Amino acid sequence: MNTQPPITPLQSLAREVFDTLAGQFPVCLASDEFHFFPHYAAAPRDWSIWDEFTSARVIDIAGRITGWQRQLDHLPLDPAETVDADMIRRVLTILYEQLTQVCFHRTQPSFYLTIVSMGLADAWEAGRHALRRRVATLPGFLDQIRPNLDPVPALFRELALEMIPQLGAWFDRLPVPDKDRIAAAAALQRLAAELRRCPVREGFILPGNLYARVAARHLGCDMTLGQIARQLDDEIAATRAELDRMAARMTPGAPWQVVVEHLPAPEPGDRHP
């Protein structure tokens, strides 16, 4: 006899929400590296699928989120489900604003490279079959990146260009068929060439009102922008002081910038994404 309680409307909607999001953003949801996505892994995993941030798919998922929010507003809820419903509503609101207002997927090429790193690491842990399927479809993911981008902040472009050689060195050691590894490496180099040619802009800070909303609602830090700025300044000062102390122990009298410049370069095999 089946003694399982029936699935409530909220549970049914939650399953639809998270399964749909995991189908479009499997790496972002499976890893806790991506703070603005809920943490959820679909079962069974399809290791051939990468996250998709094309304009059409982002517009589609934004519409789905709006529909889910309307459904939440009209669901019959048990009093015990109120907290869960509020959590789902908050997750959807944050993701919607990130995709439609912050638009990190249009300004941060390093975001995509982090997805590559996390997606390959996740598949590596799952076994050789999972890794091979992930690498086989990686060129398609890498080739979607440049068309998704607006003119990006120059700083963000440089960060991505610094990450690419590290990923390339990792690709060389992946235990996958040569043709897949070579295709992935070629796609990575195409991306590097396209990023070097892409238009850039100087500013990278979000508009004040949007920045304040992200800090207060998305990150939940409960601080004003002035307090955030002061804390960042304090952390930078503390880091510089620690670097100065370390430099003084290594090369007395020399500032840390000079010590770093004279450190031996790491071997490619020592660098990991």
Short mmCIF file of C-alpha atoms in Angstrom, two decimals:
data_model
loop_
_atom_site.label_atom_id
_atom_site.label_comp_id
_atom_site.label_asym_id
_atom_site.label_seq_id
_atom_site.Cartn_x
_atom_site.Cartn_y
_atom_site.Cartn_z
CA MET A 1 0.00 0.00 0.00
CA ASN A 2 1.31 3.43 -0.94
CA THR A 3 1.59 5.52 2.22
CA GLN A 4 3.28 8.51 0.59
CA PRO A 5 1.29 11.73 1.11
CA PRO A 6 0.00 13.36 -2.07
CA ILE A 7 2.16 16.05 -3.68
CA THR A 8 0.86 19.50 -2.86
CA PRO A 9 0.43 22.22 -5.54
CA LEU A 10 3.47 24.04 -4.11
CA GLN A 11 5.63 20.90 -4.30
CA SER A 12 4.50 20.31 -7.88
CA LEU A 13 5.34 23.88 -8.86
CA ALA A 14 8.71 23.74 -7.07
CA ARG A 15 9.63 20.58 -8.97
CA GLU A 16 8.70 22.24 -12.26
CA VAL A 17 10.71 25.36 -11.38
CA PHE A 18 13.91 23.59 -10.37
CA ASP A 19 13.79 20.92 -13.08
CA THR A 20 13.29 23.61 -15.73
CA LEU A 21 16.10 25.79 -14.39
CA ALA A 22 18.42 22.78 -14.13
CA GLY A 23 17.62 21.89 -17.72
CA GLN A 24 18.76 25.29 -18.97
CA PHE A 25 21.49 26.04 -16.41
CA PRO A 26 22.76 22.61 -15.27
CA VAL A 27 26.22 23.73 -14.16
CA CYS A 28 25.10 26.92 -12.41
CA LEU A 29 22.50 25.02 -10.40
CA ALA A 30 24.74 22.04 -9.60
CA SER A 31 27.55 24.19 -8.17
CA ASP A 32 27.40 26.52 -5.17
CA GLU A 33 29.90 28.77 -6.97
CA PHE A 34 27.07 30.70 -8.61
CA HIS A 35 25.38 32.60 -5.80
CA PHE A 36 22.35 33.89 -7.68
CA PHE A 37 21.15 30.46 -8.76
CA PRO A 38 19.41 27.93 -6.52
CA HIS A 39 21.48 24.86 -5.71
CA TYR A 40 19.85 21.85 -7.35
CA ALA A 41 20.99 18.96 -9.53
CA ALA A 42 18.53 17.18 -11.79
CA ALA A 43 18.44 13.40 -11.70
CA PRO A 44 19.51 11.71 -13.83
CA ARG A 45 22.24 14.08 -15.03
CA ASP A 46 22.71 14.67 -18.74
CA TRP A 47 26.42 15.39 -18.99
CA SER A 48 26.21 16.50 -22.62
CA ILE A 49 24.25 19.67 -21.75
CA TRP A 50 25.87 23.00 -20.93
CA ASP A 51 24.18 26.15 -19.68
CA GLU A 52 22.59 28.34 -22.32
CA PHE A 53 22.48 32.13 -22.13
CA THR A 54 21.49 33.05 -25.67
CA SER A 55 19.13 36.02 -25.86
CA ALA A 56 16.21 33.85 -26.95
CA ARG A 57 16.65 31.36 -24.10
CA VAL A 58 17.12 34.10 -21.48
CA ILE A 59 13.97 35.87 -22.69
CA ASP A 60 12.11 32.56 -22.57
CA ILE A 61 13.21 31.69 -19.05
CA ALA A 62 12.45 35.23 -17.84
CA GLY A 63 8.91 34.76 -19.12
CA ARG A 64 8.67 31.39 -17.37
CA ILE A 65 9.82 33.01 -14.10
CA THR A 66 7.12 35.67 -14.38
CA GLY A 67 4.53 32.94 -14.91
CA TRP A 68 5.76 30.96 -11.91
CA GLN A 69 5.58 34.05 -9.73
CA ARG A 70 1.94 34.59 -10.75
CA GLN A 71 1.19 30.95 -9.94
CA LEU A 72 2.79 31.33 -6.51
CA ASP A 73 0.57 34.30 -5.78
CA HIS A 74 -2.55 32.20 -6.37
CA LEU A 75 -1.56 28.80 -4.96
CA PRO A 76 -3.59 27.35 -2.10
CA LEU A 77 -0.98 27.09 0.64
CA ASP A 78 -0.93 25.21 3.88
CA PRO A 79 0.33 27.55 6.66
CA ALA A 80 3.39 25.31 7.00
CA GLU A 81 4.27 25.98 3.34
CA THR A 82 4.42 29.75 3.63
CA VAL A 83 8.15 29.85 4.36
CA ASP A 84 8.93 27.54 1.41
CA ALA A 85 6.76 29.64 -0.91
CA ASP A 86 8.53 32.82 0.19
CA MET A 87 11.91 31.16 -0.40
CA ILE A 88 10.94 30.12 -3.94
CA ARG A 89 9.54 33.60 -4.64
CA ARG A 90 12.80 35.21 -3.45
CA VAL A 91 14.92 32.82 -5.56
CA LEU A 92 12.86 33.62 -8.66
CA THR A 93 12.94 37.37 -8.06
CA ILE A 94 16.71 37.46 -7.64
CA LEU A 95 17.34 35.29 -10.69
CA TYR A 96 14.92 37.36 -12.80
CA GLU A 97 16.63 40.62 -11.83
CA GLN A 98 20.08 39.16 -12.43
CA LEU A 99 19.11 37.94 -15.90
CA THR A 100 17.15 41.02 -16.99
CA GLN A 101 18.69 43.98 -15.12
CA VAL A 102 22.18 43.10 -13.89
CA CYS A 103 22.81 41.01 -17.04
CA PHE A 104 26.09 39.48 -15.87
CA HIS A 105 25.90 37.05 -18.82
CA ARG A 106 26.25 40.00 -21.21
CA THR A 107 29.15 41.76 -19.49
CA GLN A 108 31.37 39.13 -17.83
CA PRO A 109 33.14 36.64 -20.10
CA SER A 110 34.91 35.27 -17.02
CA PHE A 111 31.50 34.08 -15.80
CA TYR A 112 31.37 31.62 -18.70
CA LEU A 113 34.93 30.43 -18.07
CA THR A 114 34.00 29.75 -14.45
CA ILE A 115 31.12 27.63 -15.76
CA VAL A 116 33.64 25.71 -17.87
CA SER A 117 35.85 25.11 -14.83
CA MET A 118 33.00 24.03 -12.57
CA GLY A 119 31.33 21.93 -15.28
CA LEU A 120 34.49 19.99 -16.05
CA ALA A 121 35.39 19.54 -12.38
CA ASP A 122 31.88 18.26 -11.65
CA ALA A 123 32.04 15.79 -14.54
CA TRP A 124 35.57 14.68 -13.57
CA GLU A 125 34.30 13.69 -10.14
CA ALA A 126 31.40 11.77 -11.73
CA GLY A 127 33.72 9.59 -13.82
CA ARG A 128 35.38 9.32 -17.21
CA HIS A 129 32.13 8.77 -19.13
CA ALA A 130 30.64 12.00 -17.73
CA LEU A 131 33.83 13.93 -18.48
CA ARG A 132 33.99 12.69 -22.06
CA ARG A 133 30.39 13.74 -22.70
CA ARG A 134 31.03 17.18 -21.19
CA VAL A 135 34.16 17.79 -23.24
CA ALA A 136 32.56 16.54 -26.46
CA THR A 137 29.95 19.31 -26.30
CA LEU A 138 32.22 21.99 -24.84
CA PRO A 139 33.06 23.69 -28.19
CA GLY A 140 29.39 24.52 -28.69
CA PHE A 141 29.25 26.17 -25.27
CA LEU A 142 32.44 28.16 -25.88
CA ASP A 143 31.22 29.33 -29.28
CA GLN A 144 28.01 30.80 -27.78
CA ILE A 145 29.91 33.12 -25.46
CA ARG A 146 30.99 35.96 -27.76
CA PRO A 147 27.56 36.43 -29.45
CA ASN A 148 25.99 36.73 -25.98
CA LEU A 149 28.20 39.66 -24.96
CA ASP A 150 27.59 43.39 -25.21
CA PRO A 151 30.60 45.73 -25.18
CA VAL A 152 32.19 44.48 -21.98
CA PRO A 153 34.16 46.39 -19.37
CA ALA A 154 37.84 46.33 -20.30
CA LEU A 155 38.69 44.98 -16.84
CA PHE A 156 36.32 42.03 -17.28
CA ARG A 157 37.78 41.27 -20.72
CA GLU A 158 41.30 41.20 -19.29
CA LEU A 159 40.25 38.89 -16.46
CA ALA A 160 38.85 36.45 -19.00
CA LEU A 161 41.98 36.60 -21.14
CA GLU A 162 44.05 35.78 -18.04
CA MET A 163 41.88 32.72 -17.31
CA ILE A 164 42.07 31.26 -20.81
CA PRO A 165 45.73 30.05 -20.72
CA GLN A 166 45.05 28.38 -17.37
CA LEU A 167 42.08 26.53 -18.80
CA GLY A 168 44.09 25.62 -21.90
CA ALA A 169 46.82 24.05 -19.76
CA TRP A 170 44.14 22.02 -17.97
CA PHE A 171 42.58 20.90 -21.26
CA ASP A 172 45.93 19.39 -22.26
CA ARG A 173 45.72 16.92 -19.37
CA LEU A 174 42.11 15.83 -19.63
CA PRO A 175 41.72 12.04 -20.03
CA VAL A 176 39.43 12.29 -23.06
CA PRO A 177 39.80 11.36 -26.76
CA ASP A 178 42.33 13.53 -28.58
CA LYS A 179 39.79 14.80 -31.11
CA ASP A 180 37.54 16.14 -28.34
CA ARG A 181 40.40 17.73 -26.43
CA ILE A 182 41.76 19.35 -29.62
CA ALA A 183 38.30 20.66 -30.58
CA ALA A 184 37.79 22.15 -27.11
CA ALA A 185 41.24 23.78 -27.15
CA ALA A 186 40.56 25.23 -30.61
CA ALA A 187 37.23 26.68 -29.44
CA LEU A 188 38.99 28.23 -26.44
CA GLN A 189 41.52 29.89 -28.73
CA ARG A 190 38.73 31.16 -31.00
CA LEU A 191 37.15 32.75 -27.96
CA ALA A 192 40.46 34.38 -26.96
CA ALA A 193 40.87 35.84 -30.45
CA GLU A 194 37.29 37.15 -30.45
CA LEU A 195 37.69 38.72 -27.00
CA ARG A 196 40.83 40.55 -28.13
CA ARG A 197 38.83 42.08 -31.00
CA CYS A 198 35.59 42.76 -29.13
CA PRO A 199 34.51 46.31 -28.25
CA VAL A 200 35.06 47.29 -24.63
CA ARG A 201 34.03 50.09 -22.29
CA GLU A 202 35.78 51.56 -19.29
CA GLY A 203 33.06 51.58 -16.64
CA PHE A 204 32.24 48.37 -14.82
CA ILE A 205 30.31 49.46 -11.70
CA LEU A 206 26.55 48.92 -11.69
CA PRO A 207 24.30 52.01 -11.52
CA GLY A 208 23.85 53.14 -7.92
CA ASN A 209 20.22 52.09 -7.43
CA LEU A 210 20.81 48.67 -8.99
CA TYR A 211 24.02 48.18 -7.01
CA ALA A 212 22.16 49.02 -3.80
CA ARG A 213 19.39 46.54 -4.63
CA VAL A 214 21.87 43.76 -5.41
CA ALA A 215 23.72 44.40 -2.14
CA ALA A 216 20.61 44.62 0.01
CA ARG A 217 18.28 42.06 -1.59
CA HIS A 218 20.43 39.70 -3.65
CA LEU A 219 23.39 39.39 -1.30
CA GLY A 220 21.45 40.20 1.85
CA CYS A 221 24.44 41.97 3.40
CA ASP A 222 22.27 44.48 5.31
CA MET A 223 24.77 47.31 4.71
CA THR A 224 24.60 50.70 3.02
CA LEU A 225 26.77 51.37 -0.03
CA GLY A 226 29.00 53.59 2.12
CA GLN A 227 29.45 50.80 4.66
CA ILE A 228 30.28 48.34 1.87
CA ALA A 229 32.87 50.74 0.44
CA ARG A 230 34.50 51.23 3.84
CA GLN A 231 34.63 47.48 4.49
CA LEU A 232 36.23 46.88 1.08
CA ASP A 233 38.80 49.61 1.76
CA ASP A 234 39.57 48.05 5.13
CA GLU A 235 40.02 44.60 3.55
CA ILE A 236 42.30 46.02 0.84
CA ALA A 237 44.39 47.82 3.46
CA ALA A 238 44.65 44.65 5.56
CA THR A 239 45.70 42.61 2.52
CA ARG A 240 48.36 45.15 1.56
CA ALA A 241 49.69 45.18 5.11
CA GLU A 242 49.95 41.38 5.11
CA LEU A 243 51.72 41.44 1.73
CA ASP A 244 54.19 44.00 3.11
CA ARG A 245 54.89 41.77 6.14
CA MET A 246 55.47 38.75 3.91
CA ALA A 247 57.73 40.75 1.58
CA ALA A 248 59.75 42.02 4.54
CA ARG A 249 60.41 38.43 5.62
CA MET A 250 61.39 37.34 2.09
CA THR A 251 63.39 40.42 0.98
CA PRO A 252 63.91 42.97 3.77
CA GLY A 253 63.53 46.54 2.55
CA ALA A 254 61.76 45.70 -0.71
CA PRO A 255 58.05 46.45 -1.24
CA TRP A 256 55.81 43.48 -1.97
CA GLN A 257 55.28 44.55 -5.61
CA VAL A 258 59.01 44.12 -6.30
CA VAL A 259 59.12 40.77 -4.53
CA VAL A 260 56.20 39.46 -6.59
CA GLU A 261 57.81 40.63 -9.84
CA HIS A 262 60.91 38.57 -9.08
CA LEU A 263 59.16 35.37 -8.06
CA PRO A 264 59.80 32.46 -10.46
CA ALA A 265 57.01 31.89 -12.96
CA PRO A 266 54.92 28.77 -12.24
CA GLU A 267 55.11 25.84 -14.59
CA PRO A 268 51.97 25.29 -16.69
CA GLY A 269 51.33 22.01 -14.90
CA ASP A 270 51.16 23.86 -11.58
CA ARG A 271 48.33 26.14 -12.65
CA HIS A 272 44.73 25.14 -12.31
CA PRO A 273 41.50 26.98 -13.02
#
